[in-house]
Structures are given as structure tokens and as C-alpha cells.
PDB file of C-alpha atoms in Angstrom:
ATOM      1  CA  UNK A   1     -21.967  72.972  16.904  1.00 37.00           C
ATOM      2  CA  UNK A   2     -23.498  72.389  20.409  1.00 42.00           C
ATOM      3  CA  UNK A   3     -22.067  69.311  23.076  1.00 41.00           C
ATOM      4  CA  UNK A   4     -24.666  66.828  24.336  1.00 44.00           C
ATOM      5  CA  UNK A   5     -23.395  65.967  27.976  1.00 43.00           C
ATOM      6  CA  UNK A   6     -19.859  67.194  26.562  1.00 41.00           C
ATOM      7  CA  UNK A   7     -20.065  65.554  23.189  1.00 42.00           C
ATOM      8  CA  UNK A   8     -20.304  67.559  19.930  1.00 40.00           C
ATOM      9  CA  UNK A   9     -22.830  66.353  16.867  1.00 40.00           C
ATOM     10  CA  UNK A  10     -20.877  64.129  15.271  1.00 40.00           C
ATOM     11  CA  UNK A  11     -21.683  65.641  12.079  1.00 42.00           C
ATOM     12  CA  UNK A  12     -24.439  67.600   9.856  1.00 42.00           C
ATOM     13  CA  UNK A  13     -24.038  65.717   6.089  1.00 45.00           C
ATOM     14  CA  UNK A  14     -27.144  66.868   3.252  1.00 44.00           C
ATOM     15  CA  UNK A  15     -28.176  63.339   1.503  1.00 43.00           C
ATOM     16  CA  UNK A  16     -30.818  63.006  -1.373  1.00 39.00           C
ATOM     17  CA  UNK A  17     -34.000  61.536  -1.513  1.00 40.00           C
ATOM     18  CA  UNK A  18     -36.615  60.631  -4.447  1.00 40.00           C
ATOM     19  CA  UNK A  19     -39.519  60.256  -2.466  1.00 35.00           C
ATOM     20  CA  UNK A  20     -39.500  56.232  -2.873  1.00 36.00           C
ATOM     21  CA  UNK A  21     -36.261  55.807  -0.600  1.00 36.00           C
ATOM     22  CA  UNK A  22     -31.945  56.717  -1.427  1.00 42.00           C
ATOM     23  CA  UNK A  23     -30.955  56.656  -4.457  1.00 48.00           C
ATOM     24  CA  UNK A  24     -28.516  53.942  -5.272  1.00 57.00           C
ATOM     25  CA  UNK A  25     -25.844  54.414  -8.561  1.00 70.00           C
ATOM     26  CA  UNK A  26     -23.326  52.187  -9.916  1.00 76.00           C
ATOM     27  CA  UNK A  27     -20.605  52.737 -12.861  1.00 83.00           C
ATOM     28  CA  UNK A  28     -19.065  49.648 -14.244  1.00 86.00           C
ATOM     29  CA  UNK A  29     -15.184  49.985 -14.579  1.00 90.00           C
ATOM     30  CA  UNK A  30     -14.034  47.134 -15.881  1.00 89.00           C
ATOM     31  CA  UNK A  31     -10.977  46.892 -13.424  1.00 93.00           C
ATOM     32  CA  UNK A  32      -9.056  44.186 -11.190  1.00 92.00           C
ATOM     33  CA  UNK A  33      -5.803  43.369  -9.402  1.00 93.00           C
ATOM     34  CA  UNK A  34      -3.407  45.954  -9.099  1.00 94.00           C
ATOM     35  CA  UNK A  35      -5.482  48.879 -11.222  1.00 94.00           C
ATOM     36  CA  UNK A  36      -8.810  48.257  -8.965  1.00 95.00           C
ATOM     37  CA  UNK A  37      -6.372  49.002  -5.908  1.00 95.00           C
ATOM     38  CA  UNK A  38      -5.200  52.187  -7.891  1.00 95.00           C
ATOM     39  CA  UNK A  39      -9.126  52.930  -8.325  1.00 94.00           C
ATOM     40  CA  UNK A  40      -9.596  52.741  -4.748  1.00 94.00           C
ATOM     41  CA  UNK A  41      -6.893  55.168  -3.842  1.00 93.00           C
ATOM     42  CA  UNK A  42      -8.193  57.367  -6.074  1.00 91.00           C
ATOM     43  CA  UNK A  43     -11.329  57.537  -4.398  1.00 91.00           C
ATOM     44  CA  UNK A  44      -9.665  57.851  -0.825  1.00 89.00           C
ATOM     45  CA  UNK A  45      -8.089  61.056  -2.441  1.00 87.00           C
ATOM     46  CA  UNK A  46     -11.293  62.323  -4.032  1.00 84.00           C
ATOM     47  CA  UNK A  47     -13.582  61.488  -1.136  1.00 80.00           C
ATOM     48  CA  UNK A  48     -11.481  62.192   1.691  1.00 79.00           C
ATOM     49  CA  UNK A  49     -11.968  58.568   3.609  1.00 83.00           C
ATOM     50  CA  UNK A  50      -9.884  55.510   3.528  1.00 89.00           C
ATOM     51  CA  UNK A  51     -10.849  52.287   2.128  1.00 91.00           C
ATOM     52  CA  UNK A  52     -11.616  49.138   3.822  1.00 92.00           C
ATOM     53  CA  UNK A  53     -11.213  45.871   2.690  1.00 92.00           C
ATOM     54  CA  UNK A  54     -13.844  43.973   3.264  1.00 90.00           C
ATOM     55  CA  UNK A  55     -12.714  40.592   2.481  1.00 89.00           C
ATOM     56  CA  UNK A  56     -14.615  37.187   1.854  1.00 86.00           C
ATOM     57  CA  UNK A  57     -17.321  36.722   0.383  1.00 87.00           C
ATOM     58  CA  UNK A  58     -17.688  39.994  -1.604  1.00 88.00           C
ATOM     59  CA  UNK A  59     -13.930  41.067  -1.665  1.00 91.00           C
ATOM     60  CA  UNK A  60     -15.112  44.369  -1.744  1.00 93.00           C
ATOM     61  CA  UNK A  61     -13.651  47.817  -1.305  1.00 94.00           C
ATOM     62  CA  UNK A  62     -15.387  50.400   1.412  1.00 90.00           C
ATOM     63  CA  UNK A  63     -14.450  53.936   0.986  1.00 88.00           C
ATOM     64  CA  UNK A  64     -17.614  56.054   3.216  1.00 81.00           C
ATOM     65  CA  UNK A  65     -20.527  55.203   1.346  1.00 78.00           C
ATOM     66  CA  UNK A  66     -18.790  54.372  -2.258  1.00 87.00           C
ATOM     67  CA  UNK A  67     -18.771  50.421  -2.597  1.00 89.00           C
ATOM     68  CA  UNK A  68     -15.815  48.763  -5.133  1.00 93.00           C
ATOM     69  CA  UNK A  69     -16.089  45.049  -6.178  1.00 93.00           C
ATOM     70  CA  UNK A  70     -13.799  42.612  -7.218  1.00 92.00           C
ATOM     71  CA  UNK A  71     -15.029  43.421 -10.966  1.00 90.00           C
ATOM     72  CA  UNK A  72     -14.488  47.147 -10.323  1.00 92.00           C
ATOM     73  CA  UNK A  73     -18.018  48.409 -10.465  1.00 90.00           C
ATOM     74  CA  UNK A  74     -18.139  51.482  -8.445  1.00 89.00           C
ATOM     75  CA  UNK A  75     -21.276  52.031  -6.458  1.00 84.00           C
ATOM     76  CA  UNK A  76     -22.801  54.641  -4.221  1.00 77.00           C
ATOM     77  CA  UNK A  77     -25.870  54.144  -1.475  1.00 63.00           C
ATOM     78  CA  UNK A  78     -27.202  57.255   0.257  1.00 59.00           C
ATOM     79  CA  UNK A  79     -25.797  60.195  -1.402  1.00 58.00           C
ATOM     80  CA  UNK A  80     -26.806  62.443  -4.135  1.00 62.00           C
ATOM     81  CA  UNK A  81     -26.477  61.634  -8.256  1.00 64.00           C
ATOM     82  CA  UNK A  82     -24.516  65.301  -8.027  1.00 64.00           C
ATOM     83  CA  UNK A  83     -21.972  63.849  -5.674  1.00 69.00           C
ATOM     84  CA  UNK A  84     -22.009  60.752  -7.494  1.00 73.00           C
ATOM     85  CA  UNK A  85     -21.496  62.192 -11.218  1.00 72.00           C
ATOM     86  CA  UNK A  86     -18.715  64.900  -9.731  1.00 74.00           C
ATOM     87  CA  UNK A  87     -16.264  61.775  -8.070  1.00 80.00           C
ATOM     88  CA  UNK A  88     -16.913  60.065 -11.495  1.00 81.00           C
ATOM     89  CA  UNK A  89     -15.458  63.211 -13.323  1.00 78.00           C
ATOM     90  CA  UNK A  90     -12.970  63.318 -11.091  1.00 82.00           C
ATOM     91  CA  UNK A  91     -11.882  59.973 -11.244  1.00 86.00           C
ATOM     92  CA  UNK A  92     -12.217  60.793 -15.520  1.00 82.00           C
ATOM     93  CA  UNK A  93      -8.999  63.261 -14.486  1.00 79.00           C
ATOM     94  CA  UNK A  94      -6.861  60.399 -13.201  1.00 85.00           C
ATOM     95  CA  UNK A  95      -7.554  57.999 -16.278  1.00 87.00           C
ATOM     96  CA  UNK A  96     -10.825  56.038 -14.900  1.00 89.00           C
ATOM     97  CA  UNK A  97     -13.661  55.916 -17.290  1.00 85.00           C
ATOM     98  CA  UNK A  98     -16.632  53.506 -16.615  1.00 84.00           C
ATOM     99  CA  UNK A  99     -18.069  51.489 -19.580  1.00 79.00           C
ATOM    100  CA  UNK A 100     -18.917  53.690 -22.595  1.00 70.00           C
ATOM    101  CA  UNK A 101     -17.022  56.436 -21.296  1.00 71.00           C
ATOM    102  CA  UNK A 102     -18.547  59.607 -19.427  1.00 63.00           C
ATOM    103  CA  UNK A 103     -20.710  61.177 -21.141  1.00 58.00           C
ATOM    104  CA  UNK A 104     -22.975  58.164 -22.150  1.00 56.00           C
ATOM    105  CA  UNK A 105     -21.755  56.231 -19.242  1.00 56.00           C
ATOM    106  CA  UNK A 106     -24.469  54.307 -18.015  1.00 50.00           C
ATOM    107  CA  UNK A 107     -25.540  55.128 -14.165  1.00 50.00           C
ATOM    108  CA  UNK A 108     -27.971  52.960 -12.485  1.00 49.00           C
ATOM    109  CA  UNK A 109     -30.600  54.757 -10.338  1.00 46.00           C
ATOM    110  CA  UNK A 110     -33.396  52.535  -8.446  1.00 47.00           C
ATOM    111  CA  UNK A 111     -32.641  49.520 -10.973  1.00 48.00           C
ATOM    112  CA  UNK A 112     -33.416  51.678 -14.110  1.00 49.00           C
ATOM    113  CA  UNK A 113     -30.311  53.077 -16.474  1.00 52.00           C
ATOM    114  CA  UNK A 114     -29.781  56.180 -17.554  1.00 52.00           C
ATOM    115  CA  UNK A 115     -27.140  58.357 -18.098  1.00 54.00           C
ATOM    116  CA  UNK A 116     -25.305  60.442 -15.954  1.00 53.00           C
ATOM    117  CA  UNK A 117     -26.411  63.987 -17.495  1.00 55.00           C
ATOM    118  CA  UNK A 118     -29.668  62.764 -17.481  1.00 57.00           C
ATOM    119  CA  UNK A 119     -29.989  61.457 -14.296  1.00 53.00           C
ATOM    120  CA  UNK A 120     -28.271  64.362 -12.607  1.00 52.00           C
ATOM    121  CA  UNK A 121     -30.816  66.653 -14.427  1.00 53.00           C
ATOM    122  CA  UNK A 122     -33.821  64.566 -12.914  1.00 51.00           C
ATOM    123  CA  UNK A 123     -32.055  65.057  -9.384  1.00 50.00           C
ATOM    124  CA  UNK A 124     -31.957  68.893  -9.749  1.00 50.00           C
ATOM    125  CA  UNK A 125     -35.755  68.235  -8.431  1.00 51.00           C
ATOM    126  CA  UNK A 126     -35.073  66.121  -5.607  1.00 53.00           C
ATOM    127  CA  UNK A 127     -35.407  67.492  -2.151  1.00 56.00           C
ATOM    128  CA  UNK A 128     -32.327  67.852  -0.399  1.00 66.00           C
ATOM    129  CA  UNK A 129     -32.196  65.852   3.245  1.00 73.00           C
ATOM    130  CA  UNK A 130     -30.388  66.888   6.334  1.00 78.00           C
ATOM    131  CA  UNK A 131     -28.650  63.532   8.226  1.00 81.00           C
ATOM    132  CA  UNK A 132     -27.719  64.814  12.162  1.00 84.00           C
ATOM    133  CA  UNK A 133     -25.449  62.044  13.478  1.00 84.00           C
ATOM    134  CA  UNK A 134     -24.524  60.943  17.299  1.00 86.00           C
ATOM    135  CA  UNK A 135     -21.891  59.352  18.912  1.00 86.00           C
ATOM    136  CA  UNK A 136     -23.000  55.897  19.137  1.00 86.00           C
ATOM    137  CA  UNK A 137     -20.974  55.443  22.694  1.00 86.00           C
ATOM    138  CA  UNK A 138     -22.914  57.901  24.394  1.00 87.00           C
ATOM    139  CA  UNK A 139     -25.865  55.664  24.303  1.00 90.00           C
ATOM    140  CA  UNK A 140     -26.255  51.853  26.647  1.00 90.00           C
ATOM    141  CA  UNK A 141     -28.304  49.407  24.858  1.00 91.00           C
ATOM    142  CA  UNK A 142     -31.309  50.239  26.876  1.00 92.00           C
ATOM    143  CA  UNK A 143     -30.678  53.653  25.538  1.00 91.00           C
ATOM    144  CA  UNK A 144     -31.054  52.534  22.030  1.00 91.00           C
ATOM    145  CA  UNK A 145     -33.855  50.885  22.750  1.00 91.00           C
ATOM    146  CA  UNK A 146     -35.552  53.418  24.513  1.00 91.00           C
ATOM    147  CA  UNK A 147     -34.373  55.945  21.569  1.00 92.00           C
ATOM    148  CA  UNK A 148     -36.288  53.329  18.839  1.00 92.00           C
ATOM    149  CA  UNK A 149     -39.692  53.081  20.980  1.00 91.00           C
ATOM    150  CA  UNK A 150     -39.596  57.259  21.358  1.00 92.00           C
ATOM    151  CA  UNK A 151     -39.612  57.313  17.392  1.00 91.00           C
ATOM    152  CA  UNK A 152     -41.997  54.681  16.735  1.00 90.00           C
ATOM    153  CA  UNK A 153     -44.162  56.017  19.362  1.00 89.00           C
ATOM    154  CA  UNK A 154     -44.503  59.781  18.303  1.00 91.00           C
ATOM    155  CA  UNK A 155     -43.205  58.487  14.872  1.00 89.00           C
ATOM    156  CA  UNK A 156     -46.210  59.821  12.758  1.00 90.00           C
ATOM    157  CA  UNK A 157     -46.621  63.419  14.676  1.00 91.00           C
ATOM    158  CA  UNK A 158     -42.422  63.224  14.023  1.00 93.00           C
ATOM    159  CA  UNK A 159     -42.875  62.751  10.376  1.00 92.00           C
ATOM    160  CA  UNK A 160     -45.906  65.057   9.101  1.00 90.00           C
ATOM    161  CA  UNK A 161     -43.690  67.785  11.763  1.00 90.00           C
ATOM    162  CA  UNK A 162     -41.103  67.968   9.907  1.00 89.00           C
ATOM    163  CA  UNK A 163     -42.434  66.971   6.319  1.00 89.00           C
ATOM    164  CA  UNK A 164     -40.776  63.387   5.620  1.00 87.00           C
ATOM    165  CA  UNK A 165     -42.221  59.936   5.048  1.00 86.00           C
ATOM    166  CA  UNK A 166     -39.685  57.658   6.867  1.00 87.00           C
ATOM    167  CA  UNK A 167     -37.292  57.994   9.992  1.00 90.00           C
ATOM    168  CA  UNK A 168     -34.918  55.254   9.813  1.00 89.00           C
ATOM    169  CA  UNK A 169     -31.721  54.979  11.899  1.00 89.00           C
ATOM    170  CA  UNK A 170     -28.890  55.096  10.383  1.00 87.00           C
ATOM    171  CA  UNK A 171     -26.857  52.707  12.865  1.00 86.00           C
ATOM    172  CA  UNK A 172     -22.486  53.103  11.816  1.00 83.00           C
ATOM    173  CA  UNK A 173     -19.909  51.832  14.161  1.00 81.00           C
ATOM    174  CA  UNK A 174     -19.345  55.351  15.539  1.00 82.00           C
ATOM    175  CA  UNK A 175     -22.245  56.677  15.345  1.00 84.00           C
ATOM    176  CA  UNK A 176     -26.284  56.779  14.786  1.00 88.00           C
ATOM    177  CA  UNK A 177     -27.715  58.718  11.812  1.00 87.00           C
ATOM    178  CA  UNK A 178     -31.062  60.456  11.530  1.00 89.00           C
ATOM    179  CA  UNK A 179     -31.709  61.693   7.876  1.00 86.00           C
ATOM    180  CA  UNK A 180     -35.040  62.745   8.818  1.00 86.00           C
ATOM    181  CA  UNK A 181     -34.905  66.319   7.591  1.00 85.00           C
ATOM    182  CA  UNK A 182     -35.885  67.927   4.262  1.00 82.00           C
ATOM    183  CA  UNK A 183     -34.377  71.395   3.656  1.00 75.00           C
ATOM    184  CA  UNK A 184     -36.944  73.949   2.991  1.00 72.00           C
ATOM    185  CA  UNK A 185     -34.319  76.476   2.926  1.00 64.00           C
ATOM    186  CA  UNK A 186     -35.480  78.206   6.107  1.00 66.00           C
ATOM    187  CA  UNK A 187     -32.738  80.131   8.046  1.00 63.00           C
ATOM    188  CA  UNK A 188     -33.026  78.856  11.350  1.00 77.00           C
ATOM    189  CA  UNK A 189     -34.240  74.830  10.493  1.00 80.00           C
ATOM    190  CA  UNK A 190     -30.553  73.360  10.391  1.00 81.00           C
ATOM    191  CA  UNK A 191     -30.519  74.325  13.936  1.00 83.00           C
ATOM    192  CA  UNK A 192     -34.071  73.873  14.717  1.00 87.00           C
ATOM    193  CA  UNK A 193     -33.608  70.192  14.108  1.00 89.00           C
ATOM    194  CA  UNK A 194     -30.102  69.715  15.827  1.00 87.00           C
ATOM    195  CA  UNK A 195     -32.179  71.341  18.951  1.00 89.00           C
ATOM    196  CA  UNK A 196     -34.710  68.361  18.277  1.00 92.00           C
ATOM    197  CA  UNK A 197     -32.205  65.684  17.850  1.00 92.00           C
ATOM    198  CA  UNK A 198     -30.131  66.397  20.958  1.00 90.00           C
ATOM    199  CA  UNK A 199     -33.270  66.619  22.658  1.00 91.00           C
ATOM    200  CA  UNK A 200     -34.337  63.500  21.652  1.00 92.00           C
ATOM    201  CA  UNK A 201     -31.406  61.633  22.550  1.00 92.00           C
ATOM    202  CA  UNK A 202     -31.105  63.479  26.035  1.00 91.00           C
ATOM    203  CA  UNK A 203     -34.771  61.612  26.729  1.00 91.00           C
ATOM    204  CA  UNK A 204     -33.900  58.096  25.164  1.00 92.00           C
ATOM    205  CA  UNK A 205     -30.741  58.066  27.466  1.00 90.00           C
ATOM    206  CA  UNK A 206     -32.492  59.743  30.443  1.00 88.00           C
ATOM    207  CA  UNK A 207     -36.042  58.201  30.580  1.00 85.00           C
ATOM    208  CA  UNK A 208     -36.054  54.832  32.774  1.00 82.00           C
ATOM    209  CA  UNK A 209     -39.699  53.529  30.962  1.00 79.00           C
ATOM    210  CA  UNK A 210     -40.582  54.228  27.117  1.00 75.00           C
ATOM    211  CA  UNK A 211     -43.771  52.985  25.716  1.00 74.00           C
ATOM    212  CA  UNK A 212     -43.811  52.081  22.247  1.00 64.00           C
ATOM    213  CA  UNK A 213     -47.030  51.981  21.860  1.00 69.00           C
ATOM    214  CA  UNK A 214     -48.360  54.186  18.890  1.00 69.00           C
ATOM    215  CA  UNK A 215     -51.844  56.302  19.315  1.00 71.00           C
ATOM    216  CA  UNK A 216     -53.967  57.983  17.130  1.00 76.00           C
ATOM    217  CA  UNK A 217     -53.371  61.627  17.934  1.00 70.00           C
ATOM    218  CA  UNK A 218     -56.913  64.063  17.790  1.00 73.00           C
ATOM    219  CA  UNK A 219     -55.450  67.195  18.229  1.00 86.00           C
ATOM    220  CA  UNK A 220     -52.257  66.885  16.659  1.00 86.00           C
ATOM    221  CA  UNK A 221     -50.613  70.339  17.610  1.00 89.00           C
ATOM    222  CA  UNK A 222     -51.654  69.751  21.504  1.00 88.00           C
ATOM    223  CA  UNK A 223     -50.127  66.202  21.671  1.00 88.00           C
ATOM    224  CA  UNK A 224     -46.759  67.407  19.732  1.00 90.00           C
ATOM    225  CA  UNK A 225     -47.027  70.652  21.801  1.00 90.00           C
ATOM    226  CA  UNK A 226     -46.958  68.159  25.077  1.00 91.00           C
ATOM    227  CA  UNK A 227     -44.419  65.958  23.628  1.00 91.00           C
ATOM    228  CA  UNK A 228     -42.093  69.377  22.776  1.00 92.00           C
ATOM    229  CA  UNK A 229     -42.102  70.254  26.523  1.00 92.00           C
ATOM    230  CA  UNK A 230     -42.033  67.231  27.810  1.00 89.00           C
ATOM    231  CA  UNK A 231     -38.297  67.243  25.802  1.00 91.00           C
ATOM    232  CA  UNK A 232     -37.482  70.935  27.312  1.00 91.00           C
ATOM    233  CA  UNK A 233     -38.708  73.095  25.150  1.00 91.00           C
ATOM    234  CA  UNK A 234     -40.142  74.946  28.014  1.00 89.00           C
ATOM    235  CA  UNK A 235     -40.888  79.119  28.005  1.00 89.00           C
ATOM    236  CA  UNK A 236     -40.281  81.966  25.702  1.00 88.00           C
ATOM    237  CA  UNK A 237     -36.937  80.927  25.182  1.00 88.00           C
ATOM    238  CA  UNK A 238     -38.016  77.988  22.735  1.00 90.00           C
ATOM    239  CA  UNK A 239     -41.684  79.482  21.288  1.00 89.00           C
ATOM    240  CA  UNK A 240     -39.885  80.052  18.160  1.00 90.00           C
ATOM    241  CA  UNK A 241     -39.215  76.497  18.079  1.00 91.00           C
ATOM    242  CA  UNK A 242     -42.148  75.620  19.045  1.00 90.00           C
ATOM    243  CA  UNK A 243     -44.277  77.368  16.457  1.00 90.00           C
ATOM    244  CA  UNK A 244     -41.840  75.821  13.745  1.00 91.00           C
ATOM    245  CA  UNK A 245     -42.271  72.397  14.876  1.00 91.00           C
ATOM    246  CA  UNK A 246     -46.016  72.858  15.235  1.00 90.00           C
ATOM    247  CA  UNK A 247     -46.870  74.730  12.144  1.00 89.00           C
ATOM    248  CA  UNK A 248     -47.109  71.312   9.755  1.00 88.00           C
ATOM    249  CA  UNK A 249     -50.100  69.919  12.204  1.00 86.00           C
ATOM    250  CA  UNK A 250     -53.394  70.275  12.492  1.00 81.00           C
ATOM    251  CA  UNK A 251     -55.644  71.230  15.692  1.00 77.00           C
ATOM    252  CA  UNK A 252     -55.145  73.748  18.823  1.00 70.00           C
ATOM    253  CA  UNK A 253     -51.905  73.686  20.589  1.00 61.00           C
ATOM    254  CA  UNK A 254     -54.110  75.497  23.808  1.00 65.00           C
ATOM    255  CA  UNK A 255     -57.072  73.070  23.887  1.00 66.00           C
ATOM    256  CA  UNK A 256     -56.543  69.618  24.056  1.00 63.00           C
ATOM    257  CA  UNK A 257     -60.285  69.162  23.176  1.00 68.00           C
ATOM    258  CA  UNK A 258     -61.094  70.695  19.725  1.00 57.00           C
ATOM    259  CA  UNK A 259     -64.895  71.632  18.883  1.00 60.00           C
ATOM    260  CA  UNK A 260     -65.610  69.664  15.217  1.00 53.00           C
TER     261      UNK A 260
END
């Protein structure tokens, strides 16, 4: 994985999306005192992560992006059903099961409840997203804000370039999250976009003055084409990145004036 001024991508993580925003799950338990603190072990085993207590008012467990409450209802923000359904099974194996056991557990997705074969079956169609995340230290607050007015500025030439509707930050202690990126299954996009990302950052940190002032663009590949070198992606050496980043937009790349 490449540095950034000597610091490595924090990491590359694939999240799912349904097109109306993250799915969000929750199994019900039924669990308190000292077998909701055996639950949450569990979970630091299965997902790899401690747990963090979060205290008052919610006296709720952290473990990554799996939420447990004081009532022992299990919820997930952010990931995929599949990840979801395979920590449930797991947790099955150490003598957890969730309200009407398993199979016919009940798993709530966007507010509606299905269950868990059924929703994982309706996820098999969901497009998988790439999340590139950054150390958060490497940027000063006028970083930050410089890095929030680049993306609302070129935010729509951002989004119909790479094929998503939305490109929130994902803002963690450690680090800042873009899930930006639907996987087309392309060889070289995984590092197409981590090229795009550093890049980005390198100008948000860099720049002294960032409008954020969004315009209209009339030749879409020419303005993205401007706003590609203007990151670095100067010569031969980048034209294949380039032409991938381009090839979603409409209009001449040469000519900033296209004939209608």
C-alpha cells in the first residue's frame, strides 16, 4: 500500500450500499448483566476489535461498527447483511441466538423486518463499496476544511466519475473515511482510486485557498481533465488513469468549448 508524506492508507475495507444510504441491522438478544458482557467478548473474538464501553446515557457496548445495548440487541451500521448474518452464526456456535432463533430470526434492514436468509439473498444484488481511509493526524483543521470545500466543489464531476450518489466523510478518531467507490470489478480501480484519494488529500493539506463554490460544468471531461492535472496526474505516466476517471463524463477532454 503506498505512504502519503511517509504515512501508509490506513486501510482499504469493502462496505455495502442499497442505493438509498448503509444498511443498518439489528438482532434482539434478550441479554443483560454478566451474559451481555459474555456477548460482547464474543464479538471482540469474532470481529477482531475490542469493545468500548460507552457509558451514560445509552450504556452501550462499541465493538468497530457492531453496537450492544443494555437490553442486548445487537446492531450493525455500515457493513454488509453478509457480514452481519455470518457474526450472527458465529455467535449461534458459542450459545447466542437472537429472538426466534436463527433461521427465522428477525433482522431489521432500513426499518423494515425480514429475515436473515431473506435479507442476505436481497443483498446478493447490492453493489459492493470500496471505503479508503486516512490518518486523521496528518491533516490541521484548515486541512479538513480545505479537504470538505475540494469535495463539495468538484463534488458532482467526483460522483458521476466514479459512479456513486453521495461522498460523505467518514470522520473516526484515527482516521477519515471515504466510501465513495463502487466495485465494478475492474483490475486496476482499487488502485485507481487510492491514486485519487492520496491525491486528494495531498491538495487539501497543500493548497493555501479552496473555493467551495460549486459550478455547473459544460464540458464535463475538460473540467475533470483540468481538475486531474491540476492533482498530478500529469504525462503518459497517468493517461491510463486519466481515461478511467474520464470515461463516465460527457464532452471533449481536448476542447474546452464543445460545438452543440
Amino acid at each position: 500500500m503506498r505512504a502519503l508524506f511517509g504515512r501508509k492508507i490506513e486501510n482499504i475495507v469493502d462496505l455495502r450500499e442499497d442505493r438509498k444510504g448503509w444498511c443498518q441491522m439489528e438482532l434482539n438478544y434478550n441479554v443483560k448483566g454478566e451474559r451481555r458482557k459474555q456477548l460482547v467478548k464474543a464479538l471482540e473474538e469474532i470481529i477482531g476489535t475490542k469493545s468500548e464501553y460507552m457509558g451514560v446515557p445509552t450504556f452501550a457496548y462499541r465493538i468497530g461498527r457492531v453496537m450492544v445495548d443494555r437490553a442486548g440487541t445487537v446492531t450493525n451500521e455500515g457493513t454488509s447483511i453478509e457480514v452481519f448474518k455470518n457474526a450472527a452464526i458465529a455467535l449461534s456456535l458459542r450459545g447466542f441466538q437472537p429472538e426466534g432463533g436463527l433461521e427465522q430470526a428477525g433482522i431489521r434492514v432500513k426499518g423494515e423486518k425480514v429475515t436473515i436468509a431473506d435479507a442476505a439473498a436481497a443483498d446478493s444484488n447490492k453493489v459492493t463499496l470500496l471505503e479508503i481511509q486516512m490518518p486523521r493526524d496528518m491533516f490541521t483543521e484548515k486541512g479538513l476544511e480545505n479537504l470538505k470545500r475540494i469535495v463539495h466543489a468538484k463534488g458532482d464531476l467526483i460522483k458521476k466519475a466514479i459512479g456513486t450518489d453521495d461522498l460523505p466523510l467518514n470522520f473516526e478518531e484515527d482516521t477519515i473515511g471515504f466510501p465513495w467507490f463502487p466495485l465494478k470489478g475492474d483490475a486496476d480501480e482499487v488502485a485507481h482510486h487510492e491514486k485519487f484519494i492520496e491525491a486528494l488529500c495531498r491538495m487539501a493539506i497543500n493548497q493555501k485557498r479552496v473555493t467551495a463554490k460549486a459550478v455547473k460544468s459544460e464540458n464535463e471531461k475538460y473540467d475533470f481533465r483540468c481538475f486531474l492535472l491540476r492533482l498530478g496526474f500529469i504525462g503518459d505516466d497517468h493517461k491510463t488513469f486519466r481515461r478511467y476517471y474520464l470515461r463516465n463524463l460527457s464532452g471533449n477532454a481536448a476542447f474546452k468549448r464543445v460545438e452543440s
